[in-house]
């Protein structure tokens, strides 16, 4: 398999194009030479799939390629899974983004809740979001996905819940219109996840997960009032970065093998 690269530009078979700076830098680091073949994808709905391409020119700061044949290669999960995650501290969020991308998450909404250790505002929040989008793209290049998950800007859980119930457009805050909203909870009476989704016939799910200390009682109550149903992954308490990945594995891998 040739090396895969994400290029956020229009890709048209037969055309010679100069690649975006970040893509070009990646190719230069790998020391690819003119004549070598690569695979490109741009995640755009009208050309979802991947393109053969051949390196045409390696400049000091730019790389030109000739776009070859397009292949309608689909590697997305049968179920559309959206994560709303209270950001874990340190580099655990980086790891969560990477693995969630590999497992097929459709979108990831980072939020700050009452007990969140990681607090981000303004420019720092924007830089982190851009950093996480880069991680998602790199994970797509590695795992074969041709549609990077949407990594939303950082917001507070309270603001996201308010906006998700007031917003009529599904594009931004309610990623699973008509789907099921599930809250990972340690509350007594929470249904096992597998039981909650069995025989629903739905293909779109939104999961809300708390930080290391869990969501506060008020936050859980607010989520339930916004249409979330409490579910559990079992008797063990999973880490904040592990629980959403367990949900993804259960729903995306199971649906892919069905």
Short mmCIF file of C-alpha atoms in Angstrom, two decimals:
data_model
loop_
_atom_site.label_atom_id
_atom_site.label_comp_id
_atom_site.label_asym_id
_atom_site.label_seq_id
_atom_site.Cartn_x
_atom_site.Cartn_y
_atom_site.Cartn_z
CA UNK A 1 0.00 0.00 0.00
CA UNK A 2 1.34 3.45 -0.92
CA UNK A 3 1.71 6.15 1.72
CA UNK A 4 -1.57 7.98 2.42
CA UNK A 5 -1.92 11.74 2.88
CA UNK A 6 -4.81 14.11 3.62
CA UNK A 7 -4.99 17.12 1.30
CA UNK A 8 -7.71 19.71 1.94
CA UNK A 9 -8.00 20.77 -1.70
CA UNK A 10 -10.05 19.79 -4.73
CA UNK A 11 -8.63 16.64 -6.30
CA UNK A 12 -9.35 16.07 -10.00
CA UNK A 13 -7.91 13.12 -11.97
CA UNK A 14 -5.38 14.25 -14.58
CA UNK A 15 -4.58 17.58 -12.96
CA UNK A 16 -1.23 18.67 -11.58
CA UNK A 17 -1.63 20.34 -8.17
CA UNK A 18 0.59 21.87 -5.54
CA UNK A 19 -0.16 20.27 -2.20
CA UNK A 20 -1.03 22.22 0.98
CA UNK A 21 1.97 23.17 3.08
CA UNK A 22 1.38 20.63 5.84
CA UNK A 23 0.88 17.76 3.38
CA UNK A 24 3.97 18.80 1.43
CA UNK A 25 6.06 18.93 4.60
CA UNK A 26 4.97 15.41 5.52
CA UNK A 27 6.03 14.10 2.10
CA UNK A 28 9.36 15.90 2.35
CA UNK A 29 10.05 14.40 5.77
CA UNK A 30 9.53 10.94 4.26
CA UNK A 31 12.01 11.88 1.50
CA UNK A 32 9.74 10.74 -1.30
CA UNK A 33 11.07 11.34 -4.79
CA UNK A 34 9.54 12.34 -8.15
CA UNK A 35 7.89 9.36 -9.78
CA UNK A 36 6.85 7.74 -6.50
CA UNK A 37 3.17 6.92 -6.06
CA UNK A 38 1.08 8.04 -3.11
CA UNK A 39 -2.58 7.99 -2.09
CA UNK A 40 -4.51 11.21 -1.37
CA UNK A 41 -7.90 11.85 0.23
CA UNK A 42 -9.73 15.07 1.09
CA UNK A 43 -12.80 13.88 3.03
CA UNK A 44 -15.16 15.87 0.83
CA UNK A 45 -18.65 14.55 0.28
CA UNK A 46 -18.58 14.91 -3.50
CA UNK A 47 -15.35 12.91 -3.87
CA UNK A 48 -15.33 10.70 -0.79
CA UNK A 49 -12.84 7.96 -1.43
CA UNK A 50 -9.17 8.16 -2.35
CA UNK A 51 -7.00 9.10 -5.31
CA UNK A 52 -3.86 7.61 -6.73
CA UNK A 53 -1.23 10.29 -7.29
CA UNK A 54 2.35 10.54 -8.48
CA UNK A 55 4.96 12.93 -7.10
CA UNK A 56 5.84 15.31 -9.93
CA UNK A 57 8.16 17.85 -8.29
CA UNK A 58 9.91 18.14 -4.93
CA UNK A 59 10.74 21.77 -4.27
CA UNK A 60 12.37 23.27 -1.20
CA UNK A 61 9.05 24.36 0.24
CA UNK A 62 6.47 22.84 -2.07
CA UNK A 63 5.48 19.52 -3.59
CA UNK A 64 3.54 19.03 -6.83
CA UNK A 65 1.71 15.84 -7.75
CA UNK A 66 -0.30 14.55 -10.68
CA UNK A 67 -3.71 13.24 -9.61
CA UNK A 68 -4.55 9.78 -10.90
CA UNK A 69 -7.60 7.56 -10.70
CA UNK A 70 -10.25 7.99 -8.02
CA UNK A 71 -11.46 5.00 -6.05
CA UNK A 72 -14.80 5.09 -4.18
CA UNK A 73 -13.30 3.37 -1.17
CA UNK A 74 -15.62 3.47 1.86
CA UNK A 75 -14.26 2.52 5.27
CA UNK A 76 -16.75 4.31 7.52
CA UNK A 77 -18.65 2.47 10.24
CA UNK A 78 -22.25 1.46 9.57
CA UNK A 79 -23.30 3.39 12.68
CA UNK A 80 -22.67 7.09 13.12
CA UNK A 81 -21.25 7.60 16.62
CA UNK A 82 -20.78 11.09 18.07
CA UNK A 83 -18.81 11.67 21.28
CA UNK A 84 -19.35 14.52 23.72
CA UNK A 85 -16.41 14.14 26.10
CA UNK A 86 -15.32 16.05 29.18
CA UNK A 87 -11.65 16.44 28.32
CA UNK A 88 -9.28 14.25 30.33
CA UNK A 89 -6.07 15.86 31.55
CA UNK A 90 -2.54 15.83 30.15
CA UNK A 91 -2.02 13.92 26.91
CA UNK A 92 -4.95 11.57 27.47
CA UNK A 93 -7.20 13.67 25.24
CA UNK A 94 -4.68 13.31 22.41
CA UNK A 95 -4.83 9.54 22.86
CA UNK A 96 -8.63 9.58 22.99
CA UNK A 97 -8.87 11.56 19.73
CA UNK A 98 -6.45 9.22 17.97
CA UNK A 99 -8.15 6.01 19.07
CA UNK A 100 -11.67 7.37 18.57
CA UNK A 101 -10.72 8.19 14.98
CA UNK A 102 -9.34 4.70 14.42
CA UNK A 103 -12.51 3.17 15.85
CA UNK A 104 -14.72 5.21 13.54
CA UNK A 105 -16.13 8.16 15.54
CA UNK A 106 -18.10 10.50 13.27
CA UNK A 107 -17.52 13.58 15.46
CA UNK A 108 -15.98 14.58 18.77
CA UNK A 109 -17.17 17.47 20.92
CA UNK A 110 -14.68 18.43 23.68
CA UNK A 111 -16.43 20.01 26.67
CA UNK A 112 -15.49 21.37 30.09
CA UNK A 113 -17.66 20.24 32.98
CA UNK A 114 -17.69 21.18 36.68
CA UNK A 115 -15.06 18.61 37.67
CA UNK A 116 -12.85 18.90 34.59
CA UNK A 117 -9.15 19.21 35.35
CA UNK A 118 -8.31 20.59 31.92
CA UNK A 119 -9.65 24.14 31.47
CA UNK A 120 -9.21 25.90 28.13
CA UNK A 121 -10.21 29.37 27.01
CA UNK A 122 -9.86 31.66 24.00
CA UNK A 123 -6.62 31.26 22.04
CA UNK A 124 -5.44 28.23 24.00
CA UNK A 125 -8.73 26.45 23.32
CA UNK A 126 -8.47 27.24 19.60
CA UNK A 127 -4.90 25.93 19.46
CA UNK A 128 -5.89 22.73 21.23
CA UNK A 129 -8.80 22.14 18.88
CA UNK A 130 -6.51 22.63 15.87
CA UNK A 131 -4.00 20.25 17.43
CA UNK A 132 -6.67 17.59 17.93
CA UNK A 133 -7.87 17.97 14.34
CA UNK A 134 -4.31 17.30 13.22
CA UNK A 135 -4.22 14.17 15.36
CA UNK A 136 -7.49 12.98 13.81
CA UNK A 137 -6.15 13.53 10.30
CA UNK A 138 -2.93 11.66 11.08
CA UNK A 139 -4.98 8.79 12.49
CA UNK A 140 -7.04 8.69 9.28
CA UNK A 141 -3.86 8.54 7.21
CA UNK A 142 -2.70 5.58 9.28
CA UNK A 143 -5.92 3.58 9.62
CA UNK A 144 -7.33 4.01 6.12
CA UNK A 145 -10.32 6.25 6.79
CA UNK A 146 -11.10 8.73 4.05
CA UNK A 147 -13.43 10.95 6.10
CA UNK A 148 -11.80 12.62 9.14
CA UNK A 149 -14.15 12.97 12.10
CA UNK A 150 -15.31 16.48 12.87
CA UNK A 151 -13.55 17.79 15.99
CA UNK A 152 -15.64 20.69 17.30
CA UNK A 153 -14.39 23.76 19.14
CA UNK A 154 -14.12 23.50 22.92
CA UNK A 155 -17.13 24.67 24.92
CA UNK A 156 -18.66 24.11 28.32
CA UNK A 157 -21.04 21.23 28.90
CA UNK A 158 -23.72 23.65 30.11
CA UNK A 159 -23.47 25.74 26.94
CA UNK A 160 -23.46 22.66 24.71
CA UNK A 161 -26.57 21.26 26.35
CA UNK A 162 -28.40 24.59 26.02
CA UNK A 163 -27.42 24.99 22.40
CA UNK A 164 -28.13 21.37 21.50
CA UNK A 165 -31.75 21.67 22.60
CA UNK A 166 -32.32 25.11 21.06
CA UNK A 167 -30.47 24.59 17.78
CA UNK A 168 -32.67 23.49 14.90
CA UNK A 169 -29.79 22.72 12.52
CA UNK A 170 -28.19 19.32 13.15
CA UNK A 171 -24.84 20.35 11.70
CA UNK A 172 -23.27 21.88 14.79
CA UNK A 173 -24.58 20.85 18.16
CA UNK A 174 -27.02 17.99 17.69
CA UNK A 175 -25.00 15.57 15.58
CA UNK A 176 -27.48 12.71 15.85
CA UNK A 177 -30.93 14.11 15.01
CA UNK A 178 -33.43 11.31 15.19
CA UNK A 179 -30.82 9.14 16.86
CA UNK A 180 -30.28 8.10 20.47
CA UNK A 181 -28.58 10.18 23.18
CA UNK A 182 -26.81 8.11 25.81
CA UNK A 183 -25.17 9.21 29.05
CA UNK A 184 -22.46 7.00 30.50
CA UNK A 185 -23.48 6.89 34.15
CA UNK A 186 -22.80 5.10 37.42
CA UNK A 187 -26.34 5.78 38.62
CA UNK A 188 -28.36 2.88 39.95
CA UNK A 189 -30.83 1.78 37.34
CA UNK A 190 -28.66 2.62 34.33
CA UNK A 191 -29.28 0.10 31.56
CA UNK A 192 -26.44 -1.96 30.08
CA UNK A 193 -25.35 -0.30 26.85
CA UNK A 194 -25.85 -3.41 24.72
CA UNK A 195 -29.39 -3.75 26.04
CA UNK A 196 -30.20 -0.09 25.45
CA UNK A 197 -29.23 -0.16 21.79
CA UNK A 198 -30.47 -3.67 20.95
CA UNK A 199 -33.13 -3.80 18.25
CA UNK A 200 -33.51 -0.02 18.09
CA UNK A 201 -32.91 0.04 14.37
CA UNK A 202 -31.10 3.34 14.83
CA UNK A 203 -27.79 4.06 13.17
CA UNK A 204 -26.92 7.34 14.93
CA UNK A 205 -25.88 7.70 18.57
CA UNK A 206 -24.49 10.49 20.74
CA UNK A 207 -22.51 9.55 23.86
CA UNK A 208 -21.87 11.94 26.73
CA UNK A 209 -19.05 11.05 29.11
CA UNK A 210 -17.80 12.88 32.20
CA UNK A 211 -14.24 13.74 33.34
CA UNK A 212 -12.05 11.90 35.83
CA UNK A 213 -14.35 12.81 38.73
CA UNK A 214 -17.52 12.16 36.77
CA UNK A 215 -20.35 14.58 36.05
CA UNK A 216 -21.95 16.36 38.99
CA UNK A 217 -25.51 15.38 39.98
CA UNK A 218 -26.76 18.67 38.54
CA UNK A 219 -25.00 18.01 35.24
CA UNK A 220 -26.43 14.51 35.01
CA UNK A 221 -29.89 15.88 35.72
CA UNK A 222 -29.43 18.53 33.00
CA UNK A 223 -28.33 15.87 30.50
CA UNK A 224 -31.33 13.68 31.30
CA UNK A 225 -33.59 16.71 30.83
CA UNK A 226 -32.03 17.16 27.37
CA UNK A 227 -33.00 13.68 26.26
CA UNK A 228 -30.03 11.58 27.36
CA UNK A 229 -30.68 8.08 28.75
CA UNK A 230 -28.27 6.66 31.37
CA UNK A 231 -26.33 3.54 30.34
CA UNK A 232 -23.56 1.51 31.91
CA UNK A 233 -20.66 -0.54 30.59
CA UNK A 234 -20.66 -2.85 33.58
CA UNK A 235 -19.55 -3.00 37.20
CA UNK A 236 -16.00 -1.75 36.66
CA UNK A 237 -15.21 1.97 36.69
CA UNK A 238 -13.41 2.82 33.45
CA UNK A 239 -11.13 5.81 33.01
CA UNK A 240 -12.57 8.92 31.40
CA UNK A 241 -10.63 8.26 28.19
CA UNK A 242 -11.42 4.53 28.13
CA UNK A 243 -15.21 4.54 28.52
CA UNK A 244 -16.11 6.35 25.25
CA UNK A 245 -13.71 4.11 23.34
CA UNK A 246 -15.40 1.04 24.78
CA UNK A 247 -18.73 2.38 23.50
CA UNK A 248 -17.23 2.96 20.07
CA UNK A 249 -15.72 -0.51 19.92
CA UNK A 250 -18.98 -2.11 20.95
CA UNK A 251 -21.11 -0.26 18.42
CA UNK A 252 -18.84 0.31 15.41
CA UNK A 253 -16.94 -2.97 15.33
CA UNK A 254 -20.05 -5.02 16.00
CA UNK A 255 -21.97 -3.25 13.23
CA UNK A 256 -19.05 -3.67 10.81
CA UNK A 257 -18.98 -7.42 11.33
CA UNK A 258 -22.74 -7.86 11.23
#
